[in-house]
Coordinates of C-alpha atoms and ligand atoms in Angstrom, one line a residue:
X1 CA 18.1 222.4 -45.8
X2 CA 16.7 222.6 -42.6
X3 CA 17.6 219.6 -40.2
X4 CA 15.6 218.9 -37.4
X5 CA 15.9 220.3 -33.9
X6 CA 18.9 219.1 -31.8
X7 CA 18.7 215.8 -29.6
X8 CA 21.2 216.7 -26.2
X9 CA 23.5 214.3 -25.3
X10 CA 24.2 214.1 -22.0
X11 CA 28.2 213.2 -21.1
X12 CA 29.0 209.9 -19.6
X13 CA 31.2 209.9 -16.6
X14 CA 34.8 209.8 -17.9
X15 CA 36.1 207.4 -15.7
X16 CA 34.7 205.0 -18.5
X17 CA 36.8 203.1 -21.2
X18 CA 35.9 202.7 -24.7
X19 CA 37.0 199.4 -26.7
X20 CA 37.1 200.5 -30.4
X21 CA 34.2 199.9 -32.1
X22 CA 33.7 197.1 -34.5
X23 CA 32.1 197.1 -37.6
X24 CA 30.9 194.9 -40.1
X25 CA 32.3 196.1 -43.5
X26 CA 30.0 195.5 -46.8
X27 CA 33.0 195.7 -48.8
X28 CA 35.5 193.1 -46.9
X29 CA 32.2 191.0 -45.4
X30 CA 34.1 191.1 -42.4
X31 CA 33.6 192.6 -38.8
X32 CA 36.2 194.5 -38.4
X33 CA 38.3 197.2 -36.1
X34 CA 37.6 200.9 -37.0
X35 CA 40.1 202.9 -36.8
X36 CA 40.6 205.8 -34.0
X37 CA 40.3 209.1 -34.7
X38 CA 39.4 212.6 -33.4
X39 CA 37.1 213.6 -35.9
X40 CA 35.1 210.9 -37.9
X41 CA 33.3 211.8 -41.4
X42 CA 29.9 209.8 -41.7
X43 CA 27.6 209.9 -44.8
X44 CA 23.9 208.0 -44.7
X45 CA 21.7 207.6 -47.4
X46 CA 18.6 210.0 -46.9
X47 CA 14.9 209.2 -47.7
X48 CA 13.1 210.4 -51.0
X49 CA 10.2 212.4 -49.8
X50 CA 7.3 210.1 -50.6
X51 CA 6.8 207.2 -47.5
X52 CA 8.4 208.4 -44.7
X53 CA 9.0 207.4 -42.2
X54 CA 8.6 203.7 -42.3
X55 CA 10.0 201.2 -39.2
X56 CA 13.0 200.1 -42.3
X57 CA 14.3 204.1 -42.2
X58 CA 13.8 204.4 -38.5
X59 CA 15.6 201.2 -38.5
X60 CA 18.3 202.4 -40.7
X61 CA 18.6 205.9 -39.5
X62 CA 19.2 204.5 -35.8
X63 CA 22.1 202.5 -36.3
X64 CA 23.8 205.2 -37.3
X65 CA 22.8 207.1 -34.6
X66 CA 24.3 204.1 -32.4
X67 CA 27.4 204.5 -34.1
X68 CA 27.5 208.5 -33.6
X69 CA 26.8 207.9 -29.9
X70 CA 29.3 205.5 -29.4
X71 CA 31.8 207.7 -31.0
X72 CA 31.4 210.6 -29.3
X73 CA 31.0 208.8 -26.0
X74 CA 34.2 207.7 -26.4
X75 CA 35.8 211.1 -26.9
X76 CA 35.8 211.9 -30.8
X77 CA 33.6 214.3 -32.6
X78 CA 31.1 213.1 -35.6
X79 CA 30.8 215.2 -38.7
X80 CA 27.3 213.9 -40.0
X81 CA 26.1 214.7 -43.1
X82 CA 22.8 213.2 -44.7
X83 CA 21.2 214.2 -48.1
X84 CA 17.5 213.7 -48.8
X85 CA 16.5 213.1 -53.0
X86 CA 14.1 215.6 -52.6
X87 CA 13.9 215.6 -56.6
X88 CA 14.0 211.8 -58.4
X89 CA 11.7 209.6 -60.5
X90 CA 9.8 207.9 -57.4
X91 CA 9.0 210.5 -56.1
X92 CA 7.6 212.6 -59.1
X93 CA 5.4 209.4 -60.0
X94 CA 3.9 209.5 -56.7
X95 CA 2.9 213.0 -57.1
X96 CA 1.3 212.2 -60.2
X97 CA -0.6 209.1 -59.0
X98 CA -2.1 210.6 -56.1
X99 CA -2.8 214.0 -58.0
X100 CA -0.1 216.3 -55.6
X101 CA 2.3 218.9 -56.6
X102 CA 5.8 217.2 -56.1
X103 CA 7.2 219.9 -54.2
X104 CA 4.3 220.1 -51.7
X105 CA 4.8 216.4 -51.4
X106 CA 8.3 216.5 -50.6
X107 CA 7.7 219.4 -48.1
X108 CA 5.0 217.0 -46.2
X109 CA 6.8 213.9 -46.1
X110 CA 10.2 215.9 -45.1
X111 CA 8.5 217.5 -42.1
X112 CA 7.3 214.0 -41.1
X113 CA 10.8 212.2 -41.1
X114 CA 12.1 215.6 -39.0
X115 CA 9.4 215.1 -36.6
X116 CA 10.2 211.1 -36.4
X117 CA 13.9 211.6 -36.2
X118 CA 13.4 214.1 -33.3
X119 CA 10.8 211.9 -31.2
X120 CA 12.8 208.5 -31.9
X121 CA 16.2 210.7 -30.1
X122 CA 18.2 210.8 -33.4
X123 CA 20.9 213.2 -33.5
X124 CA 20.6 215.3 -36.5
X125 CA 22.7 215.7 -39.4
X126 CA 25.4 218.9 -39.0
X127 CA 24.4 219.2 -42.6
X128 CA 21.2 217.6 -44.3
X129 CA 21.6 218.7 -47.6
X130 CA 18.5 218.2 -50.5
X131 CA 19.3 217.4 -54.1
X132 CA 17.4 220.2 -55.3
X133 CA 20.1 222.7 -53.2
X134 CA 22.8 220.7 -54.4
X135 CA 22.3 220.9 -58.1
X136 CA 25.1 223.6 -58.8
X137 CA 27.8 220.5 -56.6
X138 CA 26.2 218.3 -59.0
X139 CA 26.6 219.8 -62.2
X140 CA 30.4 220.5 -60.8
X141 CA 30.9 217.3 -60.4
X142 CA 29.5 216.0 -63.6
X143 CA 31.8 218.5 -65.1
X144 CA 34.9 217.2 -63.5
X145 CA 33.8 214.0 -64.5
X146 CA 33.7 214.5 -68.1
X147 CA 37.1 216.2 -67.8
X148 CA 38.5 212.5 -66.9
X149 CA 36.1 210.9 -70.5
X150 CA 34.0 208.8 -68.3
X151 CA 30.6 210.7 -69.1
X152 CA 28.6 210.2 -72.7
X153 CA 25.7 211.7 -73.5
X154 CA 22.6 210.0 -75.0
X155 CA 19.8 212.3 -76.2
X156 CA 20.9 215.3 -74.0
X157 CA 21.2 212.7 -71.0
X158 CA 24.4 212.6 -69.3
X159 CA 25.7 208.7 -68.2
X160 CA 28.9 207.7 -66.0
X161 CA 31.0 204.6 -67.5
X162 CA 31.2 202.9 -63.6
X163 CA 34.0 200.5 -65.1
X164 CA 36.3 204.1 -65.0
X165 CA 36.9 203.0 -61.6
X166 CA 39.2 199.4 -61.4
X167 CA 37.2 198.6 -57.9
X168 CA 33.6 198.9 -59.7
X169 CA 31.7 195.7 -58.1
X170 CA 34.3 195.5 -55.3
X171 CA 31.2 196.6 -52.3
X172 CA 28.5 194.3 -53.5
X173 CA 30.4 191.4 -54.6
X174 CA 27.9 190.7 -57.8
X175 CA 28.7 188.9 -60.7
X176 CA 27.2 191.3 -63.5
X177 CA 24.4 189.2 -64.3
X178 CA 23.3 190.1 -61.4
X179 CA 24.0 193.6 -60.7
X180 CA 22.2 194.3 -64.4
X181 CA 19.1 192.3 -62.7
X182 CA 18.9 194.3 -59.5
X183 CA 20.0 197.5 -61.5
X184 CA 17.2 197.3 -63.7
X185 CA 14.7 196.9 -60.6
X186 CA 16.2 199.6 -58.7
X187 CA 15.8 202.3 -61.1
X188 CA 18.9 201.5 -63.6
X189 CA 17.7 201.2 -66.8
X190 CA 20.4 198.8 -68.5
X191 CA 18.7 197.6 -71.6
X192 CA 18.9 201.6 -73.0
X193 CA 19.3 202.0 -76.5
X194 CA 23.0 204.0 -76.9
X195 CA 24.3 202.9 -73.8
X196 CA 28.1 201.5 -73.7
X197 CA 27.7 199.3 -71.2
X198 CA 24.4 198.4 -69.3
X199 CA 25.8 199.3 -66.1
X200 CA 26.5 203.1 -66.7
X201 CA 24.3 205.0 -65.1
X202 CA 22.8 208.5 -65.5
X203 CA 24.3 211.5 -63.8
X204 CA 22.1 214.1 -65.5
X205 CA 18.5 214.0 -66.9
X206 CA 17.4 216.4 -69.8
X207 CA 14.4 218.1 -68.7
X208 CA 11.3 216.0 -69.6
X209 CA 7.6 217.9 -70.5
X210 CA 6.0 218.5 -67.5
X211 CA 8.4 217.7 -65.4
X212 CA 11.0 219.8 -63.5
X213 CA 14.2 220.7 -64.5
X214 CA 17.0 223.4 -63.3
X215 CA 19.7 225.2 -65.6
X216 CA 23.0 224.3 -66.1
X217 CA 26.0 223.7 -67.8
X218 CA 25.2 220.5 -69.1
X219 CA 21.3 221.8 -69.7
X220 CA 18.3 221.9 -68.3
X221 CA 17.8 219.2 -66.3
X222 CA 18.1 217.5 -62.8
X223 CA 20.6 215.1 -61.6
X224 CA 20.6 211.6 -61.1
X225 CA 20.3 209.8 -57.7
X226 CA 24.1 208.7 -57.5
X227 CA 25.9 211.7 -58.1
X228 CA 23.8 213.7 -55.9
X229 CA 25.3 211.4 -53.0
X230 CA 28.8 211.7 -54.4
X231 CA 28.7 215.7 -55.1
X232 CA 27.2 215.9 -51.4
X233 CA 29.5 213.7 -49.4
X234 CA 32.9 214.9 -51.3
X235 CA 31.5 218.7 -50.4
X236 CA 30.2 218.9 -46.8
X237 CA 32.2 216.2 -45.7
X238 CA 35.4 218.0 -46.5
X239 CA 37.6 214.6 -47.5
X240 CA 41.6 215.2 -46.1
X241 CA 44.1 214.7 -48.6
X242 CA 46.4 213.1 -46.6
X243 CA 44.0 210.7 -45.5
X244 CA 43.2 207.2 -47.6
X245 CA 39.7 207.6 -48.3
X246 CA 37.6 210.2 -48.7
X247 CA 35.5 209.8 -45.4
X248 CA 35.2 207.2 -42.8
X249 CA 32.0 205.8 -42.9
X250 CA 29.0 205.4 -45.5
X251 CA 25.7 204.1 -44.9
X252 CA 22.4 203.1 -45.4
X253 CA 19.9 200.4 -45.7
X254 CA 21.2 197.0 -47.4
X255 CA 18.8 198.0 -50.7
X256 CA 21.5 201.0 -51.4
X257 CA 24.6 198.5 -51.4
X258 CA 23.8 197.9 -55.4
X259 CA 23.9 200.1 -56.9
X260 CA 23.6 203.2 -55.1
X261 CA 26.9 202.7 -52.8
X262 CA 28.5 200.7 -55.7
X263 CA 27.9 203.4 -58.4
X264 CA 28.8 206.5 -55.8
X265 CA 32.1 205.0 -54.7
X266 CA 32.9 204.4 -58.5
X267 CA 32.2 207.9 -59.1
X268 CA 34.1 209.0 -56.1
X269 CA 37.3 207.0 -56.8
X270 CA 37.0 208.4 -60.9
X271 CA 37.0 212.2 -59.0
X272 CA 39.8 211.4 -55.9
X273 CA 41.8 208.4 -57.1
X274 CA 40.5 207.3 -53.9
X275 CA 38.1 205.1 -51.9
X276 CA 35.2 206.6 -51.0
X277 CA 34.6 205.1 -47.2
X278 CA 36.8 202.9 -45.1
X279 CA 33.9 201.4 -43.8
X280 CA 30.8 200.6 -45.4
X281 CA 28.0 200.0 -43.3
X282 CA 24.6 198.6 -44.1
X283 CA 21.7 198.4 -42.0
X284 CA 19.0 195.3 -42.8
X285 CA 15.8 195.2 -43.7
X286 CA 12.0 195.4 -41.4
X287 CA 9.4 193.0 -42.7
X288 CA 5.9 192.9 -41.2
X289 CA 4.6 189.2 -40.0
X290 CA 6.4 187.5 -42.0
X291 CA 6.6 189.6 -44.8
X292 CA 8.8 191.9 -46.5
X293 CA 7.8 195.6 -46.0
X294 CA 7.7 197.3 -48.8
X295 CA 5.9 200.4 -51.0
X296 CA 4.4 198.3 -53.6
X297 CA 3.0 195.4 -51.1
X298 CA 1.4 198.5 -49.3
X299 CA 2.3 197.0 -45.9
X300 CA 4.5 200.1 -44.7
X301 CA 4.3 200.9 -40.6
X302 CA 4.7 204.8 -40.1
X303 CA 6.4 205.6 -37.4
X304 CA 4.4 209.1 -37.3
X305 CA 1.2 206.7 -37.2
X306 CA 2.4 204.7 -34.4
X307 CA 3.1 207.6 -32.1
X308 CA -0.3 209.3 -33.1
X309 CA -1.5 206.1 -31.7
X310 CA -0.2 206.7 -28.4
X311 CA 2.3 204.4 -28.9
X312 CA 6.2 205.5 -26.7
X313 CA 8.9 206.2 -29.2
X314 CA 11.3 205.3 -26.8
X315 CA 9.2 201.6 -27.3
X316 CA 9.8 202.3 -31.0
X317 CA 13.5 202.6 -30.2
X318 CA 13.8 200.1 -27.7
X319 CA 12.0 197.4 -30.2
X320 CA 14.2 198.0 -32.9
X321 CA 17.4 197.4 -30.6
X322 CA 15.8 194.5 -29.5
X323 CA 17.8 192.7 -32.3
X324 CA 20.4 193.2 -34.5
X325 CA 21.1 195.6 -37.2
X326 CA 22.3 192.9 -39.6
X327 CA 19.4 191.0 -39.3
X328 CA 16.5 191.1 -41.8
X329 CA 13.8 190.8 -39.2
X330 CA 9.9 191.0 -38.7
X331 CA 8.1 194.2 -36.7
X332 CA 5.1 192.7 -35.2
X333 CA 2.4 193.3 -32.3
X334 CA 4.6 191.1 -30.1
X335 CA 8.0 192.5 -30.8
X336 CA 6.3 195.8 -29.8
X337 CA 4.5 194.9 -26.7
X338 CA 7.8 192.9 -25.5
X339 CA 9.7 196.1 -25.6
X340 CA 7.0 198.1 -24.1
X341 CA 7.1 195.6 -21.1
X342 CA 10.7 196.0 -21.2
X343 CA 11.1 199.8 -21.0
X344 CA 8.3 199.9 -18.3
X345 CA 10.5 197.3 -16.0
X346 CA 13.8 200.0 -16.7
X347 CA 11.3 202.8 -15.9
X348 CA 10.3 201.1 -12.8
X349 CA 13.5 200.3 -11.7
X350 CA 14.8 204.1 -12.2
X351 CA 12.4 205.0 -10.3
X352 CA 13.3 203.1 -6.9
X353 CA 14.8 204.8 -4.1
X354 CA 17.8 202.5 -4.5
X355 CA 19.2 200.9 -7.5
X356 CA 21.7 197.8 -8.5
X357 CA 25.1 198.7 -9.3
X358 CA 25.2 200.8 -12.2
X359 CA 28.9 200.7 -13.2
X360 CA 28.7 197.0 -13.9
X361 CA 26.0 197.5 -16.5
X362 CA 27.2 200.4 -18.1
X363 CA 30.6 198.5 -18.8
X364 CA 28.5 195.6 -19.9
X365 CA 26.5 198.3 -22.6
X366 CA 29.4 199.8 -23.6
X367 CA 31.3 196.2 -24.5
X368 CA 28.4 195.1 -26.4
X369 CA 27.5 198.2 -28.6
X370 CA 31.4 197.9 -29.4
X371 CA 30.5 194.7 -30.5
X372 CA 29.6 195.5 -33.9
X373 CA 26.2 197.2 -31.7
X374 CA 25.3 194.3 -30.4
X375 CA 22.3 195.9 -28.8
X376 CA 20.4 192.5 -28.0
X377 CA 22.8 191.8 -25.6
X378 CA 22.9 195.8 -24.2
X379 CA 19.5 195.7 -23.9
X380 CA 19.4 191.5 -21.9
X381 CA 22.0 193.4 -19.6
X382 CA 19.6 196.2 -18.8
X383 CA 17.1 193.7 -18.0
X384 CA 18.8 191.9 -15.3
X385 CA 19.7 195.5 -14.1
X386 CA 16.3 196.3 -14.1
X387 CA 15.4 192.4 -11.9
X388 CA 18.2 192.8 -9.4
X389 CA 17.0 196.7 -8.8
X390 CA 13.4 195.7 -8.4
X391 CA 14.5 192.6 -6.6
X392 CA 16.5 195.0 -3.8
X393 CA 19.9 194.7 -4.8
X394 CA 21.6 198.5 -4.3
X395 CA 24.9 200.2 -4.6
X396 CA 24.4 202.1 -8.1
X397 CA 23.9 205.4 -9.4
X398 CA 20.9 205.9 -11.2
X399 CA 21.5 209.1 -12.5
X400 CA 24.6 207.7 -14.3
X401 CA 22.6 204.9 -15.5
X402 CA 20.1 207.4 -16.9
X403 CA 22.8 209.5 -18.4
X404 CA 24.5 206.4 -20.2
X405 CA 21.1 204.9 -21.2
X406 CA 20.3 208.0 -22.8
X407 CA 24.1 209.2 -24.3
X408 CA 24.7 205.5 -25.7
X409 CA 21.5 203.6 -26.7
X410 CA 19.2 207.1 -26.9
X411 CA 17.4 206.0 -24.3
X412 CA 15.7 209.2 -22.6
X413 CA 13.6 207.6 -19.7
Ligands
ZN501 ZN1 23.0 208.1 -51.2

């Protein structure tokens, strides 16, 4: 599929050092080192076509830009590959309740999040890749799956046995009380009739009346929402042999760690005998004044909406730096007006005929963001950058500020 246009990056002077980056990892709960390489493999979650894009994606979908900046700042290229469930249950209910085809749905909402990603300065995907193309990597991998006697059919539908893998429940921790909880409210259906364990989840779904379905090998059908992830990421990511796990980093909002990252790594480490992701990255959630944002409270803020509204997306951007990506936080009027105030001080600033020193604070960015993005205290830097600038201190660059504002944080001012 069609990603959207590319975001240039401009390079940072290279008389800069990189710390390596740290992480938190989901599946040690610990901040930890990652590795350096030349050439990273990242996988994030994509949306399903139906409510895009709220603040939580945007949220989401810029950390892991901060992570792909830092990286190739600091010298290593970033294979990126993000699938979109352009065919799944929510999204096929929403066309129904608001009387739309599906596909013409999808199509919409699709070409929203493009346009989002492209005004909030996200780098695209190398490969964004929709479950609807992927159906023949799916079936694949639902046929090398049955090779190893971890699938089971009920009623022409196609389930994975998760416990194949020894490390099931090792990402999310859960006791499986609660995974069966969270499963069942998160599209699992464990209380199936025919199912040998709760937890199993479906892989391929016999074409229901009225609904879509594509042929196959296993049927006609469509696949379920895991595998699509795991037949996507093994493919386009192009996993080493030699190396431990299949990629370096997966990611996605904190919602996807049970099951959807659980029940993909399960199915990866059934197909490789390996892990899927050294690290496991997971972005937290956007509420709105104080409460959670979500589809069913009907409280979503578009980022589309907010830029038809004149509002900056580099405020957008700036705002959801403004604190951390492990945090679950609140968007509100405030937040957004603080960071509008914020980015007009840095615009001012950048635009005086002498600036403060610019090394200082670039050094200061780059320590922080490797910080496990600390970009609260990148962005409290900038600020006293912007004060001593406007309050006649000079020595700096600006055009190297601008270039590293832009190349690390996405900041095109
Ligand atoms: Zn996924």
């Amino acid at each position: 599929m069609k990603s959207w246009p590319l975001v240039a990056v401009p390079q940072l002077n290279k008389s800069f050092s990189f710390p390596q980056i740290s992480l938190t990892n989901s599946k040690t709960l610990k901040k930890e080192l990652v590795v350096k390489k030349d050439l990273y493999r990242m996988y994030v979650c994509g949306i399903t076509p139906y409510d895009s894009t709220h603040l939580g994606h945007a949220a989401t979908y810029l950390t892991f830009d901060l992570i792909n900046r830092y990286l190739r700042a600091s010298g290593s290229d970033v294979l990126y590959v993000q699938n979109i469930t352009d065919i799944d249950d929510p999204l096929l209910e929403r066309a129904t309740r608001d009387n739309l085809d599906w596909e013409d749905l999808a199509t919409s909402q699709i070409e929203l999040f493009r346009g989002d990603m492209f005004n909030l300065r996200v780098i695209p995907p190398a490969h964004y890749i929709g479950a609807v193309e992927a159906i023949d990597l799916v079936t694949e991998a639902v046929t090398a799956l049955q090779a190893t006697g971890s699938i089971y059919a009920i009623e022409g539908d196609l389930f994975f046995k998760n416990y194949s893998s020894p490390d099931f429940g090792s990402i999310s921790h859960l006791d499986k009380e609660s995974m069966k909880e969270i499963f069942s409210q998160r599209g699992g259906n464990p209380t199936l009739a025919g199912k040998i364990d709760p937890l199993d989840c479906l892989v391929w779904m016999a074409k229901r009346e009225n609904e879509p379905g594509w042929p196959s090998i296993h049927g006609v059908g469509r696949p379920g929402w895991h595998i699509e992830c795991t037949a996507i990421a093994l493919k386009y990511l192009a996993p080493i042999e030699s190396d431990a796990t299949c990629i370096d980093i997966q990611g996605g909002g904190s919602d996807l760690i049970f099951p959807h990252h659980e029940m993909c790594a399960s199915q990866a480490k059934v197909l490789t005998d390996k892990d899927l992701a050294s690290t496991y990255v997971h972005a937290a959630m956007i509420g709105l004044d104080g409460e959670k944002m979500s589809k069913s409270k009907g409280n979503l803020v578009f980022v589309s909406k907010l830029i038809d509204s004149g509002t900056d997306p580099m405020a957008i951007r700036f705002a959801l730096m403004s604190q951390h990506y492990r945090l679950d936080r609140m968007w509100t009027d405030e937040l957004l007006e603080a960071a509008t105030k914020r980015v007009a001080k840095l615009r001012d600033a950048i635009a005086s005929p002498d600036v403060a020193p610019t090394k200082p604070v670039i050094e200061k960015m780059i320590l922080a963001l490797s910080n496990d993005l600390d970009t609260p205290t990148a962005l409290v830097h900038l600020d006293k950058w912007s004060l001593d600038t406007t309050s006649g201190v000079s020595g700096g660059d600006v055009k190297e500020l601008v270039a590293a504002l832009d190349a690390l944080l996405g900041l095109s001012l």
